[in-house]
């Protein structure tokens, strides 16, 4: 797979997050500070959490060693009805 930024070869891999699962929020929430951001209830998490290990695994992440960026297309694990 080619990097959409520089055209270099991407290295296939995944993300492992220790602790809390990562999540997506809309930009207007992301830009808020402190408690205002924490009050958002529509967080859409990605990855598969393992409570025993305290880790979340997120497959299909690609690393570009030229740009030093990670990118991917991730499944949402708690789809919300809009």
PDB file of C-alpha atoms in Angstrom, residues 9-47:
ATOM      1  CA  UNK A   9       5.598   2.210   0.920  1.00  0.00           C
ATOM      2  CA  UNK A  10       3.489   1.777   4.048  1.00  0.00           C
ATOM      3  CA  UNK A  11       4.289  -0.878   6.635  1.00  0.00           C
ATOM      4  CA  UNK A  12       1.236  -2.921   7.624  1.00  0.00           C
ATOM      5  CA  UNK A  13       0.565  -3.353  11.323  1.00  0.00           C
ATOM      6  CA  UNK A  14      -1.800  -2.414  14.109  1.00  0.00           C
ATOM      7  CA  UNK A  15      -2.106  -0.284  17.196  1.00  0.00           C
ATOM      8  CA  UNK A  16      -1.976  -1.544  20.777  1.00  0.00           C
ATOM      9  CA  UNK A  17      -3.315   0.897  23.330  1.00  0.00           C
ATOM     10  CA  UNK A  18      -2.555   0.308  27.013  1.00  0.00           C
ATOM     11  CA  UNK A  19      -5.434   1.323  29.231  1.00  0.00           C
ATOM     12  CA  UNK A  20      -8.397   3.199  27.774  1.00  0.00           C
ATOM     13  CA  UNK A  21      -9.705   2.443  24.272  1.00  0.00           C
ATOM     14  CA  UNK A  22      -9.234   5.236  21.704  1.00  0.00           C
ATOM     15  CA  UNK A  23     -12.292   6.996  20.399  1.00  0.00           C
ATOM     16  CA  UNK A  24     -13.488   9.448  17.765  1.00  0.00           C
ATOM     17  CA  UNK A  25     -15.396  12.669  18.459  1.00  0.00           C
ATOM     18  CA  UNK A  26     -16.521  15.426  16.073  1.00  0.00           C
ATOM     19  CA  UNK A  27     -14.219  18.443  15.747  1.00  0.00           C
ATOM     20  CA  UNK A  28     -16.478  20.782  17.739  1.00  0.00           C
ATOM     21  CA  UNK A  29     -16.144  18.410  20.734  1.00  0.00           C
ATOM     22  CA  UNK A  30     -12.450  17.728  20.147  1.00  0.00           C
ATOM     23  CA  UNK A  31     -11.671  21.465  20.280  1.00  0.00           C
ATOM     24  CA  UNK A  32     -13.302  21.926  23.699  1.00  0.00           C
ATOM     25  CA  UNK A  33     -11.150  22.061  26.833  1.00  0.00           C
ATOM     26  CA  UNK A  34     -11.329  20.226  30.154  1.00  0.00           C
ATOM     27  CA  UNK A  35     -14.665  19.164  31.578  1.00  0.00           C
ATOM     28  CA  UNK A  36     -16.618  20.468  28.580  1.00  0.00           C
ATOM     29  CA  UNK A  37     -14.897  17.865  26.387  1.00  0.00           C
ATOM     30  CA  UNK A  38     -15.213  15.110  28.988  1.00  0.00           C
ATOM     31  CA  UNK A  39     -19.001  15.618  29.219  1.00  0.00           C
ATOM     32  CA  UNK A  40     -19.512  14.351  25.630  1.00  0.00           C
ATOM     33  CA  UNK A  41     -21.486  11.089  25.561  1.00  0.00           C
ATOM     34  CA  UNK A  42     -21.221  10.169  21.861  1.00  0.00           C
ATOM     35  CA  UNK A  43     -17.632   8.819  21.888  1.00  0.00           C
ATOM     36  CA  UNK A  44     -17.218   6.176  19.180  1.00  0.00           C
ATOM     37  CA  UNK A  45     -14.540   3.741  20.273  1.00  0.00           C
ATOM     38  CA  UNK A  46     -12.319   1.726  17.958  1.00  0.00           C
ATOM     39  CA  UNK A  47     -10.560  -1.570  18.540  1.00  0.00           C
TER      40      UNK A  47
END
